[in-house]
Amino acid sequence: MATAGGGGTGAGGVASNHSDPAACGSSAAQAAAAPGPPASSPAHCLHREPMYNWQATKSSLKERFAFLFNNELLSDVRFIVGKGRQAQRIPAHKFVLAAGSAVFDAMFNGGMATTSAEIELPDVEPSAFLALLRFLYSDEVHIGPETVMTTLYTAKKYAVPALESHCVEFLTKHLRADNAFMLLTQARLFDEPQLASLCLDTIDKSTGDAINAEGFTDIDLDTLCAVLERDTLSIRENRLFGAVVRWAEAECYRQQLPSTSENKQKVLGKALPLIRFPLMTVEEFAAGPAQSGILFDREVVNLFLHFTVNPKPRVEYIDRPRCCLRGEECSINRFQQVESRWGYSGTSDRIRFNVNRRICIVGFGLYGSIHGPTDYQVNIQIMESDKRITLGQNDTGFSCDGTATTFRVMFKEPIEILPNVSYTACATLKGPDSHYGTKGLKKVTQESVTGTKTTFSSSVLPETTMAPQWRTGRYQKSYTIPKTPIIKTLH
């Protein structure tokens, strides 16, 4: 697509959308007589006499007005657009401008109308102003990646919503994860809520790619806060914290401050409490935020206590999960029968499993008490069996009603499970004797509504009372597998 202002000839404002030498000569002669910056004159425009009967060569009103675009012919106002050496003199016609813009109408015909033959516009880019005039004269849209933002600004400044809509449409079509933050900043600056919403949706779906793009560290503090407040980001909190630290380092540089822990904390300001440290595992917190120096010692101690003891002390940070999953949640249960009673002595119930395709586990379904309504304290974990790495865990509780059904216990964030890798689902409960599942199948296959089959293969470590629940795929549909786990998934 052509860039804005493609029809102009530069500082002289001589029309280049026609090839008639007489017309060019007329334009050049009039520009030379006008005050202000000198007009450049193409070497081939040698004729000085006015073009005669040019109207007869144009078969429509649109062609006649398009001919007058950026043309000294019949012009009654000139604009000095831009600053310094980049400034251009651009001729125009008051009637055309007033007919297309309420701002121009007030400028020329209002109670405080200007009487000047030349109007200076130092805050407008010449290419963007030419794109605006072209649209007003001919309804043609000439915008490109390098001019769309300045054209949007100019369209808003002169109240031309139709051109504004074309700019927003152009940005929407070219919106990607690697430019979402840059466009979000501009959308907020220009008060474009529709574009801002689309940018945020893109950031939600591809958070990792978006925060790794160069534009992320260039955003302002308010935009950073607007993103950190969202419950729908699809990224682990420790990675989000690392990106926020990079932003703080860039902001220290912009403010000409040394990149110390104290200055990072200072520039983050109201953004720091929006990071959800309780969603991290204790290992993630210890390896990153605890050593960053950005948190006060008292906050570090309280968060470590939050991770390791019960009852948990109150912390000042949000512990609400970021709900980044989309699609229908399902459950897969490997058990064919439910029995009583299963006792607890402080040991963990475990099941080893693998899957044939990528999934994300969101929680377990745990069996409850055989003695009626009861509350349980529980720790749930997912570990990669061979590496003995804890991928996610949650210390929480659940209430049961005494029935033989399972009860949802969810992780703070979805846990990615890769195909053909051995994992261990683990639950440690504190409470009375419970129901448990028996006659468990070693392999369960679930077919989605789209025909995609997900196979769960399991091997019980000891007998257990949980039924893991997980979600498959790139956060799209869902399921649950479980005497042990029932696991929920999205595919």
XYZ file of C-alpha atoms in Angstrom:
491
model
C 0.000 0.000 0.000
C 1.317 3.432 -0.880
C 2.454 5.665 1.933
C 0.632 8.848 2.808
C 1.344 11.897 0.721
C 2.538 9.918 -2.252
C 1.069 12.438 -4.693
C 2.921 15.573 -3.500
C 6.201 16.888 -4.807
C 7.779 18.019 -1.565
C 8.250 21.493 -0.153
C 6.989 23.332 -3.216
C 3.491 21.914 -2.968
C 3.399 21.583 -6.778
C 0.835 19.072 -7.973
C 2.254 15.808 -9.269
C -1.024 13.976 -9.838
C -1.211 15.195 -13.415
C 1.306 15.428 -16.220
C 0.163 18.562 -18.044
C 3.207 20.877 -18.292
C 1.049 23.967 -18.466
C -0.607 23.067 -15.210
C 2.773 22.491 -13.575
C 4.003 25.828 -14.847
C 0.992 27.637 -13.420
C 1.473 25.994 -10.049
C 5.159 26.826 -9.916
C 4.603 30.438 -10.875
C 1.992 31.002 -8.187
C 4.097 29.259 -5.542
C 7.049 31.474 -6.352
C 4.946 34.575 -5.766
C 3.760 33.412 -2.367
C 5.579 34.379 0.864
C 7.168 31.792 3.166
C 9.525 28.908 2.446
C 10.623 28.710 -1.178
C 8.742 26.313 -3.387
C 10.709 23.759 -5.332
C 9.985 23.624 -9.062
C 10.414 20.451 -11.124
C 12.803 20.988 -13.999
C 10.289 19.733 -16.579
C 7.631 22.357 -15.632
C 8.682 25.043 -18.108
C 5.346 26.527 -19.183
C 4.108 29.495 -17.158
C 0.742 30.124 -18.787
C -2.378 28.877 -16.930
C -3.803 25.585 -18.074
C -6.845 26.323 -20.192
C -10.031 24.260 -20.147
C -8.630 21.609 -17.801
C -12.171 20.999 -16.627
C -13.083 19.433 -19.959
C -10.471 16.723 -19.434
C -12.180 15.511 -16.227
C -15.353 13.474 -16.668
C -16.556 13.436 -13.040
C -16.739 15.623 -9.962
C -14.337 13.267 -8.178
C -11.745 13.672 -10.941
C -12.046 17.461 -10.893
C -11.583 17.684 -7.120
C -8.770 15.087 -7.198
C -7.034 17.293 -9.813
C -7.067 20.200 -7.349
C -5.423 18.157 -4.583
C -2.037 19.690 -3.647
C -2.419 22.124 -6.557
C -1.941 25.898 -6.492
C -4.680 26.215 -9.119
C -7.639 28.085 -7.531
C -6.126 27.620 -4.078
C -6.981 30.272 -1.477
C -4.998 29.065 1.524
C -1.567 27.569 2.142
C -0.309 25.497 5.052
C 3.281 25.476 6.324
C 3.396 21.926 7.667
C 6.159 20.517 9.860
C 9.198 22.101 11.482
C 12.468 23.546 10.275
C 13.956 22.180 7.106
C 11.327 19.469 6.969
C 8.525 22.030 6.643
C 6.501 21.996 3.442
C 4.179 24.591 1.906
C 0.986 22.819 0.853
C -1.758 24.648 -1.090
C -5.426 23.936 -0.415
C -8.962 25.172 -1.034
C -11.016 26.382 1.916
C -14.318 25.172 0.475
C -13.117 21.577 0.083
C -11.562 21.492 3.547
C -14.572 23.075 5.260
C -16.899 20.620 3.512
C -14.948 17.668 4.883
C -13.945 18.787 8.389
C -15.772 20.672 11.125
C -12.402 21.873 12.433
C -11.476 23.442 9.101
C -15.003 24.879 8.825
C -14.561 26.643 12.174
C -11.043 27.734 11.174
C -12.264 29.461 8.010
C -15.893 30.356 8.742
C -16.361 30.433 12.523
C -16.616 33.388 14.850
C -12.836 33.510 15.267
C -11.982 32.578 11.681
C -8.419 33.168 10.572
C -7.708 35.815 7.938
C -4.171 34.635 7.272
C -3.319 33.345 3.797
C -0.772 30.959 5.345
C -1.348 28.766 8.367
C 1.500 27.112 10.261
C 1.044 23.531 11.499
C 4.330 22.635 13.244
C 2.843 19.627 15.087
C 1.688 17.799 11.940
C 3.804 15.593 9.683
C 3.684 16.715 6.015
C 3.061 13.172 4.771
C 0.148 12.738 7.182
C -1.351 16.107 6.225
C -1.129 15.206 2.553
C -2.859 11.887 3.317
C -5.647 13.839 5.035
C -6.034 16.266 2.121
C -6.005 13.474 -0.435
C -8.834 11.797 1.446
C -10.853 15.040 1.629
C -10.353 15.761 -2.079
C -10.802 12.272 -3.521
C -11.814 9.721 -0.824
C -8.551 7.915 -1.574
C -6.731 6.337 1.368
C -2.925 6.403 1.204
C -1.475 5.040 4.428
C 1.338 2.648 5.233
C 3.180 1.226 8.249
C 5.407 4.293 8.576
C 2.633 6.886 8.283
C -0.447 5.277 9.789
C 0.062 6.611 13.336
C 0.750 10.198 12.237
C -2.204 10.012 9.858
C -4.412 8.762 12.683
C -3.274 11.689 14.825
C -4.021 14.149 12.003
C -7.427 12.615 11.272
C -8.358 12.985 14.938
C -7.000 16.527 15.129
C -9.168 17.671 12.222
C -12.215 15.516 13.063
C -12.300 13.251 10.019
C -13.665 10.011 11.536
C -13.874 8.158 8.219
C -10.104 8.412 7.704
C -9.594 7.600 11.370
C -11.555 4.361 10.851
C -9.377 3.444 7.881
C -6.268 3.928 10.036
C -7.635 1.747 12.822
C -8.623 -0.930 10.285
C -5.106 -0.851 8.832
C -3.573 -1.252 12.297
C -5.952 -4.084 13.154
C -4.998 -6.022 10.012
C -1.308 -5.658 10.825
C -1.609 -6.401 14.554
C 0.769 -9.142 15.737
C 2.246 -10.250 19.035
C 5.548 -8.497 18.270
C 3.917 -5.074 17.778
C 0.962 -5.414 20.145
C 2.544 -3.375 22.952
C 3.599 -0.565 20.629
C 0.107 -0.350 19.139
C -1.488 -0.602 22.587
C 0.468 2.465 23.707
C -0.681 4.383 20.635
C -4.271 3.209 21.004
C -4.359 4.494 24.569
C -2.709 7.760 23.539
C -5.226 8.358 20.744
C -8.192 7.086 22.786
C -9.012 4.185 20.468
C -10.719 1.669 22.779
C -11.527 -0.825 20.016
C -7.896 -1.053 18.901
C -6.708 -1.177 22.531
C -9.042 -4.108 23.206
C -7.727 -6.005 20.176
C -4.143 -5.368 21.312
C -4.916 -6.704 24.786
C -6.569 -9.813 23.312
C -3.434 -10.458 21.252
C -1.250 -9.992 24.341
C -3.474 -12.409 26.274
C -3.146 -15.134 23.632
C 0.598 -14.712 22.985
C 1.916 -13.144 26.172
C 5.368 -14.709 25.917
C 5.981 -13.489 22.364
C 4.571 -10.049 23.177
C 6.787 -9.391 26.201
C 9.872 -10.570 24.308
C 9.305 -7.992 21.555
C 11.361 -4.795 21.586
C 8.285 -2.611 21.998
C 7.499 -4.014 25.442
C 10.222 -2.084 27.267
C 9.133 1.155 25.535
C 5.622 1.278 27.002
C 4.660 3.789 29.688
C 3.898 2.897 33.292
C 0.113 3.207 32.907
C 0.125 0.790 29.968
C 2.280 -1.647 31.949
C -0.211 -1.502 34.826
C -3.164 -2.005 32.467
C -1.553 -5.268 31.307
C -0.462 -6.520 34.747
C -4.007 -6.049 36.057
C -5.393 -8.602 33.588
C -6.528 -12.037 34.729
C -6.165 -13.468 31.217
C -2.417 -13.427 30.509
C -1.086 -16.793 29.309
C 2.309 -16.864 30.996
C 3.846 -18.074 34.210
C 4.280 -15.339 36.786
C 8.039 -15.769 37.141
C 8.519 -15.067 33.410
C 6.242 -12.053 33.696
C 8.339 -10.800 36.610
C 11.505 -11.148 34.516
C 9.932 -9.027 31.770
C 8.876 -6.380 34.287
C 12.455 -6.185 35.570
C 13.635 -5.583 31.986
C 11.069 -2.794 31.674
C 12.310 -1.251 34.940
C 15.909 -1.283 33.666
C 14.821 0.483 30.463
C 12.835 3.038 32.469
C 15.851 3.765 34.681
C 17.819 4.475 31.514
C 15.079 6.790 30.212
C 15.076 8.681 33.504
C 18.897 8.740 33.590
C 19.014 6.785 36.839
C 21.543 4.085 37.793
C 19.969 0.652 37.340
C 20.028 -0.253 41.045
C 17.458 -2.379 42.875
C 16.200 0.704 44.710
C 15.707 2.659 41.477
C 13.981 -0.279 39.789
C 11.596 -0.457 42.727
C 11.069 3.304 42.480
C 10.248 3.398 38.749
C 7.952 0.380 39.021
C 5.896 2.190 41.647
C 2.234 1.145 41.377
C 3.097 -1.710 38.978
C 4.985 -3.762 41.578
C 1.907 -4.737 43.679
C 0.245 -6.054 40.479
C 2.779 -8.866 40.120
C 1.193 -12.017 41.576
C 4.114 -13.474 43.509
C 1.890 -16.039 45.328
C 1.253 -17.726 41.949
C 4.922 -18.732 41.704
C 6.354 -21.937 43.088
C 8.689 -21.513 46.021
C 11.597 -22.489 43.740
C 10.651 -19.823 41.166
C 10.310 -17.191 43.862
C 13.637 -18.123 45.478
C 15.507 -18.064 42.147
C 14.103 -14.726 40.963
C 12.186 -12.165 43.043
C 13.747 -13.144 46.376
C 17.210 -12.327 45.021
C 16.279 -9.313 42.897
C 16.504 -6.743 45.694
C 13.273 -5.159 44.404
C 11.230 -6.488 47.346
C 11.745 -5.424 50.956
C 13.202 -8.090 53.275
C 9.945 -8.207 55.225
C 8.006 -8.939 52.009
C 10.419 -11.722 51.041
C 10.028 -13.388 54.462
C 6.222 -13.135 54.371
C 6.076 -14.645 50.894
C 8.356 -17.528 51.884
C 6.046 -18.175 54.853
C 3.072 -18.003 52.488
C 4.646 -20.758 50.376
C 5.686 -23.057 53.232
C 3.376 -22.846 56.261
C -0.284 -23.219 57.185
C -2.221 -21.204 58.087
C -0.658 -18.778 55.616
C 0.171 -15.218 56.684
C -1.503 -12.386 54.828
C 0.523 -10.946 51.935
C -0.015 -7.712 50.046
C 0.046 -9.348 46.632
C -2.795 -10.764 44.557
C -3.105 -14.559 44.695
C -5.962 -14.837 42.177
C -4.988 -17.113 39.243
C -4.741 -15.606 35.799
C -7.569 -17.391 33.990
C -5.918 -17.825 30.608
C -7.726 -21.023 29.589
C -10.329 -21.059 26.857
C -12.735 -23.760 25.768
C -14.901 -26.441 27.349
C -13.537 -28.148 30.446
C -13.875 -31.939 30.610
C -12.874 -34.604 33.110
C -11.349 -38.016 32.501
C -11.806 -40.609 35.236
C -9.903 -43.892 35.004
C -11.870 -45.547 37.815
C -14.807 -47.886 37.253
C -15.960 -48.108 40.867
C -15.895 -46.079 44.125
C -15.296 -47.693 47.566
C -14.907 -46.721 51.237
C -12.651 -46.138 53.247
C -9.320 -44.512 52.585
C -7.290 -43.212 55.544
C -4.533 -40.597 55.758
C -1.339 -40.765 57.778
C 0.615 -37.856 56.332
C 1.789 -39.699 53.219
C 1.030 -38.640 49.658
C -1.266 -40.269 47.112
C 0.464 -40.440 43.731
C -0.096 -41.538 40.160
C 2.440 -41.611 37.338
C 1.085 -40.793 33.882
C 1.924 -39.670 30.382
C -0.098 -38.395 27.434
C 0.143 -38.645 23.660
C -0.304 -34.926 22.968
C 0.371 -31.585 24.609
C -2.052 -30.702 27.414
C -2.247 -28.285 30.323
C -3.324 -29.628 33.696
C -5.528 -27.233 35.629
C -6.394 -29.261 38.722
C -7.411 -32.512 40.385
C -10.714 -34.009 41.364
C -10.325 -35.376 44.912
C -12.668 -37.777 46.698
C -14.149 -36.543 49.968
C -15.196 -37.776 53.397
C -17.368 -40.823 54.080
C -18.600 -39.126 57.293
C -20.609 -36.300 55.785
C -19.701 -32.653 55.056
C -16.051 -32.005 55.937
C -13.197 -29.612 55.177
C -9.795 -30.886 54.008
C -6.376 -29.276 53.839
C -4.460 -30.442 50.772
C -1.237 -29.943 48.875
C -1.338 -30.858 45.166
C 1.703 -31.122 42.892
C 2.764 -32.103 39.397
C 6.359 -33.320 39.000
C 8.394 -34.431 36.026
C 9.203 -37.941 37.164
C 12.669 -38.530 35.708
C 14.088 -35.094 36.543
C 12.242 -34.904 39.885
C 11.323 -31.301 39.138
C 8.164 -29.777 40.643
C 6.357 -28.025 37.807
C 3.533 -26.652 39.923
C 1.938 -26.973 43.321
C -0.758 -25.440 45.480
C -1.398 -25.518 49.227
C -5.127 -25.107 49.576
C -8.265 -26.720 50.884
C -11.671 -27.950 49.764
C -15.050 -28.721 51.259
C -16.924 -31.945 50.512
C -20.571 -32.839 51.092
C -20.177 -36.513 52.041
C -21.087 -37.910 48.603
C -18.925 -40.267 46.549
C -18.248 -37.651 43.862
C -14.953 -35.827 43.342
C -14.331 -32.181 44.311
C -12.369 -29.620 42.322
C -8.944 -28.586 43.612
C -7.187 -26.323 41.140
C -3.621 -25.211 40.520
C -2.768 -21.536 40.601
C -1.823 -21.671 36.922
C -2.149 -24.287 34.161
C 0.783 -26.706 34.010
C 2.074 -27.645 30.572
C 2.420 -31.391 29.982
C 4.361 -32.596 26.935
C 3.689 -35.829 25.052
C 5.571 -39.037 25.929
C 7.140 -37.604 29.090
C 6.547 -39.256 32.461
C 4.898 -37.086 35.120
C 3.748 -37.706 38.685
C 0.515 -36.274 40.093
C 0.641 -36.003 43.874
C -1.919 -35.075 46.554
C -1.307 -34.897 50.325
C -4.534 -34.571 52.338
C -5.261 -33.791 55.996
C -8.713 -34.899 57.076
C -10.965 -37.860 57.894
C -11.275 -41.133 55.982
C -12.567 -40.726 52.460
C -14.008 -42.521 49.466
C -11.557 -43.833 46.871
C -11.584 -45.174 43.313
C -10.998 -48.821 42.358
C -10.701 -50.921 39.192
C -8.610 -48.220 37.577
C -7.835 -48.424 33.863
C -4.225 -48.120 32.764
C -5.189 -46.285 29.581
C -8.051 -43.894 28.859
C -8.717 -42.269 25.485
C -10.956 -39.241 25.121
C -12.193 -37.943 21.776
C -13.057 -34.253 21.479
C -15.956 -32.822 19.502
C -13.463 -32.009 16.725
C -12.301 -35.634 16.561
C -8.958 -35.117 18.302
C -8.042 -38.080 20.506
C -6.087 -37.680 23.736
C -4.757 -40.832 25.404
C -3.827 -40.885 29.093
C -1.618 -43.780 30.269
C -1.092 -44.216 33.990
C 0.627 -46.419 36.539
C -0.393 -46.196 40.199
C 2.353 -45.745 42.744
C 0.330 -46.597 45.843
C -3.485 -46.691 45.884
C -4.791 -43.157 46.185
C -7.912 -41.022 46.450
C -7.412 -38.429 43.811
C -8.693 -38.017 40.336
C -6.297 -35.409 38.455
C -8.120 -32.860 36.117
C -6.355 -31.213 33.159
C -6.727 -29.113 29.999
C -5.166 -29.944 26.635
C -3.757 -28.075 23.718
C -3.021 -24.391 23.351
C -5.664 -23.470 25.935
C -8.577 -24.607 23.804
C -10.994 -27.451 24.851
C -10.838 -29.408 28.095
C -10.982 -32.774 29.997
C -10.310 -34.685 33.447
C -8.440 -38.193 34.080
C -8.241 -40.005 37.401
C -8.883 -44.899 43.890
C -6.511 -41.699 42.457
C -6.461 -38.693 40.227
C -9.134 -37.251 38.000
C -7.337 -34.754 35.763
C -8.924 -31.804 33.881
C -7.731 -30.692 30.470
C -8.329 -28.352 27.501
C -7.734 -29.376 23.846
